[in-house]
Each structure stands twice: as C-alpha cells, then as structure tokens.
mmCIF file of C-alpha atoms and ligand atoms in Angstrom:
data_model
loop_
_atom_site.group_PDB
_atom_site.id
_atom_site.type_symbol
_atom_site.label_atom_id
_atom_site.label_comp_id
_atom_site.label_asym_id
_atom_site.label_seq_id
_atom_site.Cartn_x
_atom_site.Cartn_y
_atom_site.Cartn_z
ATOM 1 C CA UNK A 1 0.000 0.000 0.000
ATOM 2 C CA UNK A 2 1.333 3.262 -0.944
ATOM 3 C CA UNK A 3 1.027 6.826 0.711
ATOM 4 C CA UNK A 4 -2.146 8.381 -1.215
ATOM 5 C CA UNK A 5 -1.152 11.774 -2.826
ATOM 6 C CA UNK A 6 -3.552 14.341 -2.668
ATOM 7 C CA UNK A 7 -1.355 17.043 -3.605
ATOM 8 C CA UNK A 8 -1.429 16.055 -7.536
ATOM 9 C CA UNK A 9 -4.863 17.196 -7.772
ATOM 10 C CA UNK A 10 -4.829 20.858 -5.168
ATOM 11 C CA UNK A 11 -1.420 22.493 -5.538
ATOM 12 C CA UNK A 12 -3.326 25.432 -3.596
ATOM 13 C CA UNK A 13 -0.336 26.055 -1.124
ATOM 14 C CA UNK A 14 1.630 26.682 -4.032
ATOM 15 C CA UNK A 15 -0.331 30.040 -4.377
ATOM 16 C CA UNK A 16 -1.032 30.706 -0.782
ATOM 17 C CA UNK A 17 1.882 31.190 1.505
ATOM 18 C CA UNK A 18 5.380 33.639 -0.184
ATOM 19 C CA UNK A 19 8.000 30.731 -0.289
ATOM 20 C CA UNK A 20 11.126 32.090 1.061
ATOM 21 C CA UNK A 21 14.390 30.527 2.129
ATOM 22 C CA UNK A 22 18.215 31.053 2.826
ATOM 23 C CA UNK A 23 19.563 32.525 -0.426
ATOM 24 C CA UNK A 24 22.483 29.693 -0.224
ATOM 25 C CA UNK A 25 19.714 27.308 -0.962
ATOM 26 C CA UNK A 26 19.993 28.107 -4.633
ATOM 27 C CA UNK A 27 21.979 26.483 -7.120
ATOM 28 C CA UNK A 28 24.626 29.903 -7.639
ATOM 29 C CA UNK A 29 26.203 28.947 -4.295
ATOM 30 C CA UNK A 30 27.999 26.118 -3.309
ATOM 31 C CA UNK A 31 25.898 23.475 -2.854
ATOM 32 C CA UNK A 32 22.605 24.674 -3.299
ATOM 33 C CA UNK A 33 19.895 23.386 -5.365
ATOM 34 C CA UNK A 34 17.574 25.678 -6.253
ATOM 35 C CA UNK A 35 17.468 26.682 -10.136
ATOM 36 C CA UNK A 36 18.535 30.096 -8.927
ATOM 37 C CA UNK A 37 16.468 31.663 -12.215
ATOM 38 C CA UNK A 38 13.472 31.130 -10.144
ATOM 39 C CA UNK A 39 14.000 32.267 -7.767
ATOM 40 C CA UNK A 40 14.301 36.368 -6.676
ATOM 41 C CA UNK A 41 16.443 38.057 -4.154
ATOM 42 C CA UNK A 42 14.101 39.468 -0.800
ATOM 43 C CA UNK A 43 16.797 40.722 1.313
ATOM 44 C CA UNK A 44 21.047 40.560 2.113
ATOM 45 C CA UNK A 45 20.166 36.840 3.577
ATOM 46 C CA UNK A 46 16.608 35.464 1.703
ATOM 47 C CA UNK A 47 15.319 34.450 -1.392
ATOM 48 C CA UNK A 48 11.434 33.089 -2.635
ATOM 49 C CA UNK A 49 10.433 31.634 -5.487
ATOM 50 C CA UNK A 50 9.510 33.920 -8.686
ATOM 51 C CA UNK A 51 5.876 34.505 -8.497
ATOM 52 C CA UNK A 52 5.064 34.003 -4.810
ATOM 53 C CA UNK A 53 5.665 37.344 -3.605
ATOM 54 C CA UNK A 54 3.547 38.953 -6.043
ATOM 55 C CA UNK A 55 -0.687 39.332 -5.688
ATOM 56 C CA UNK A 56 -2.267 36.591 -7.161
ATOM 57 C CA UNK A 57 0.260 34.242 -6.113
ATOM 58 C CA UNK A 58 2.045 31.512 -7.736
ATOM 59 C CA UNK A 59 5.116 29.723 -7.646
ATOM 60 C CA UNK A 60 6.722 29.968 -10.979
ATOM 61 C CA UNK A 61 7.763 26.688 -10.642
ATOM 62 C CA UNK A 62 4.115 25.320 -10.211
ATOM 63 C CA UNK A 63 2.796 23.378 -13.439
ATOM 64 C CA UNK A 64 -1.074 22.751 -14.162
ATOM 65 C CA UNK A 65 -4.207 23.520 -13.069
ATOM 66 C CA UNK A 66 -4.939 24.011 -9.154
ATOM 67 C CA UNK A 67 -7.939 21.891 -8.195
ATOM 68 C CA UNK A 68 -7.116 19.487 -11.236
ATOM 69 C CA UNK A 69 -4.291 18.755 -11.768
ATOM 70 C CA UNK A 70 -0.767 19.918 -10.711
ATOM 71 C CA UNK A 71 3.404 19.093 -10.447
ATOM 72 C CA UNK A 72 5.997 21.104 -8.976
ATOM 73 C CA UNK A 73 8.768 21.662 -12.087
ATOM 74 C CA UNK A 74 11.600 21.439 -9.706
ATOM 75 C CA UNK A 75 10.305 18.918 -7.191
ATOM 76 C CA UNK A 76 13.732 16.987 -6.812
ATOM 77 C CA UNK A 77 15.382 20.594 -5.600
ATOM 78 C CA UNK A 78 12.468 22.394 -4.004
ATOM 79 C CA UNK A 79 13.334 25.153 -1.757
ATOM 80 C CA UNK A 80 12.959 23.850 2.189
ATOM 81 C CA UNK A 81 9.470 25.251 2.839
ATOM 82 C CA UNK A 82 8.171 23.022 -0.021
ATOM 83 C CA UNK A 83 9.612 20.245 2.081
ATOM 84 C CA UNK A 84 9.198 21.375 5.510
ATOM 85 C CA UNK A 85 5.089 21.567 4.667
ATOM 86 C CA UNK A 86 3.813 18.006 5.205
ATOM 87 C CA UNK A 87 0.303 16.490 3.697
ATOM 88 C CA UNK A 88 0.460 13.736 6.423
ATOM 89 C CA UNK A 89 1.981 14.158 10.098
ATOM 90 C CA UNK A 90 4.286 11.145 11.092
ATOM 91 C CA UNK A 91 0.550 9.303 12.735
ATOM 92 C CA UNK A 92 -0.611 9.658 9.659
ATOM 93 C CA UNK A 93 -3.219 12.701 10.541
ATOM 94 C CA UNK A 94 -3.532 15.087 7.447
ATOM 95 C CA UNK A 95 -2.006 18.901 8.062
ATOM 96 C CA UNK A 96 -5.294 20.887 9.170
ATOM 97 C CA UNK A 97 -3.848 23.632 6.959
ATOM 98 C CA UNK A 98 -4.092 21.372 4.018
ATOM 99 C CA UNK A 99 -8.100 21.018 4.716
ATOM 100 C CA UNK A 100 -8.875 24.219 5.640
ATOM 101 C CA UNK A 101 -6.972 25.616 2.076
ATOM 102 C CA UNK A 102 -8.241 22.897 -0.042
ATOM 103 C CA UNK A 103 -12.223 23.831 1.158
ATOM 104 C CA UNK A 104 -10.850 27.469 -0.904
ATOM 105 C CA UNK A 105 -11.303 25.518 -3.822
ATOM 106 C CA UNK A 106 -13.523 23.116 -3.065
ATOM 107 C CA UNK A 107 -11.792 20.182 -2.430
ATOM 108 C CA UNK A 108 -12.689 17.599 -0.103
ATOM 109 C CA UNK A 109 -10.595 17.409 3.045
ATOM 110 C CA UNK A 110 -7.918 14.844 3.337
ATOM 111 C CA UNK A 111 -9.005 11.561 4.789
ATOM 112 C CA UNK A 112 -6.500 10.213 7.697
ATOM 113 C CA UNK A 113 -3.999 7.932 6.536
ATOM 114 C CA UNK A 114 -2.554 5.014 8.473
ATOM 115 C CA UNK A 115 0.594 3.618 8.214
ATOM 116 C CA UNK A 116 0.555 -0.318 8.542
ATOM 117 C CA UNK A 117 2.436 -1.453 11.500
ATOM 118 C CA UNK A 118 5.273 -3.105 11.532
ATOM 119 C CA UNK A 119 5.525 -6.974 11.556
HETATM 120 S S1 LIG B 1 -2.277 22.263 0.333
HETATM 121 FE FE1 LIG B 1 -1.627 20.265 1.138
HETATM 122 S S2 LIG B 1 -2.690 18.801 -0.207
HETATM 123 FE FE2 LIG B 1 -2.693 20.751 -1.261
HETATM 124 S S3 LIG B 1 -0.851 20.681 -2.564
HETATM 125 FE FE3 LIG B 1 -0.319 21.710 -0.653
HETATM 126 S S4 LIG B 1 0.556 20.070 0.630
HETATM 127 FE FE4 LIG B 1 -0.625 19.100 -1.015
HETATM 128 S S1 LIG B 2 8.805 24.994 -5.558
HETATM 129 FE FE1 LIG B 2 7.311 23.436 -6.146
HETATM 130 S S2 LIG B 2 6.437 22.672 -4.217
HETATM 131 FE FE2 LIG B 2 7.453 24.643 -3.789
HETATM 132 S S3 LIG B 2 5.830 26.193 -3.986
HETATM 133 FE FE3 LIG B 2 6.865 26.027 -5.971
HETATM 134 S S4 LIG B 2 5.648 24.540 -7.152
HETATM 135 FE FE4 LIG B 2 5.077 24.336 -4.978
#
C-alpha cells in the first residue's frame, strides 16, 4: 500500500503562503539546489520563489491547473518550505492547513492515513 497523494490534484499552497528561504539554498552557491532563475532576491540573507511574492500568487515553478491537476517543475530541488510543509503528520493525521486551504477551492478534506504497522 502506498502513501495516497492528494497534492497532484490541489497544488493550492503553491499560491497561498510567499516561499522564502536562505539565499544559499539556490543552485549559484555552493551546494545549493535551487534553479537560482526562479527564484528572486528578498533581502542581504533570503530568497522566494519567482511569483510568490507577487498578488495573485504563484510559484513559478508550479505546473497545471490548481484543483485538477498539478506538479511542482523542480520537485527533486524544491526550496525547504516546499519540504518542511507536510500532507500527512508522522501518525498519519492530514495537516489541518491542508483542509482548511483545499475547502478554498472546493476540495474535499484529506481523509487520515494510516501507516501499517510493523511486523
Ligand atoms: S495544500 Fe496540502 S494537499 Fe494541497 S498541494 Fe499543498 S501540501 Fe498538497
Ligand atoms: S517549488 Fe514546487 S512545491 Fe514549492 S511552492 Fe513552488 S511549485 Fe510548490
């Protein structure tokens, strides 16, 4: 049994929350990740991702349709944010946030998802 993934079909956080992060996270410094080209400079120490600190929202790197169908572009070397915002806590409740963003677009709220125990 795998881990459902709801996110393929909301991609709403994407376009909610300005996703910012420790400049050195981008691919121009030594061993950073992020394609730096999407990414734009907020102060001497931070970066976000084109297109999330502008009104309406949306990560530049965010492909699709929100409510449909969605993929992050850069999804191997998202920024920490991206990573740090789970679908599923560890006991396998879904992230409240995750409901209470998806009802913006009508989407159902994520069903709890149980991880089978070990033998
Ligand atoms: S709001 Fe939650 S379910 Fe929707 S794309 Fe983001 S992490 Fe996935
Ligand atoms: S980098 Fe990917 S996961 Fe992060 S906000 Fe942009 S599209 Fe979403």
């Amino acid at each position: 049994m795998t881990e459902p993934n709801p996110c393929l079909e909301c991609g709403i956080c994407c376009t909610h929350f300005r996703i910012s992060f420790y400049w050195a996270e981008a691919d121009d410094a030594p061993g950073g990740f992020v394609p730096a080209h999407m990414t734009e400079k907020l102060n001497h120490h931070m970066r976000c991702m084109k297109g999330s600190n502008d009104v309406p929202r949306r990560c530049s790197a965010l492909e699709g349709v929100i409510g449909e169908a969605v993929s992050c572009s850069i999804y191997e070397n998202r920024p920490s944010p991206c990573r740090a915002f789970p679908v599923f806590f560890e006991d396998g409740t879904p992230n409240p946030k995750c409901n209470e963003l998806r009802e913006k677009i009508n989407l159902p709220p994520i069903e709890p998802w149980f991880f089978p125990q070990a033998a």
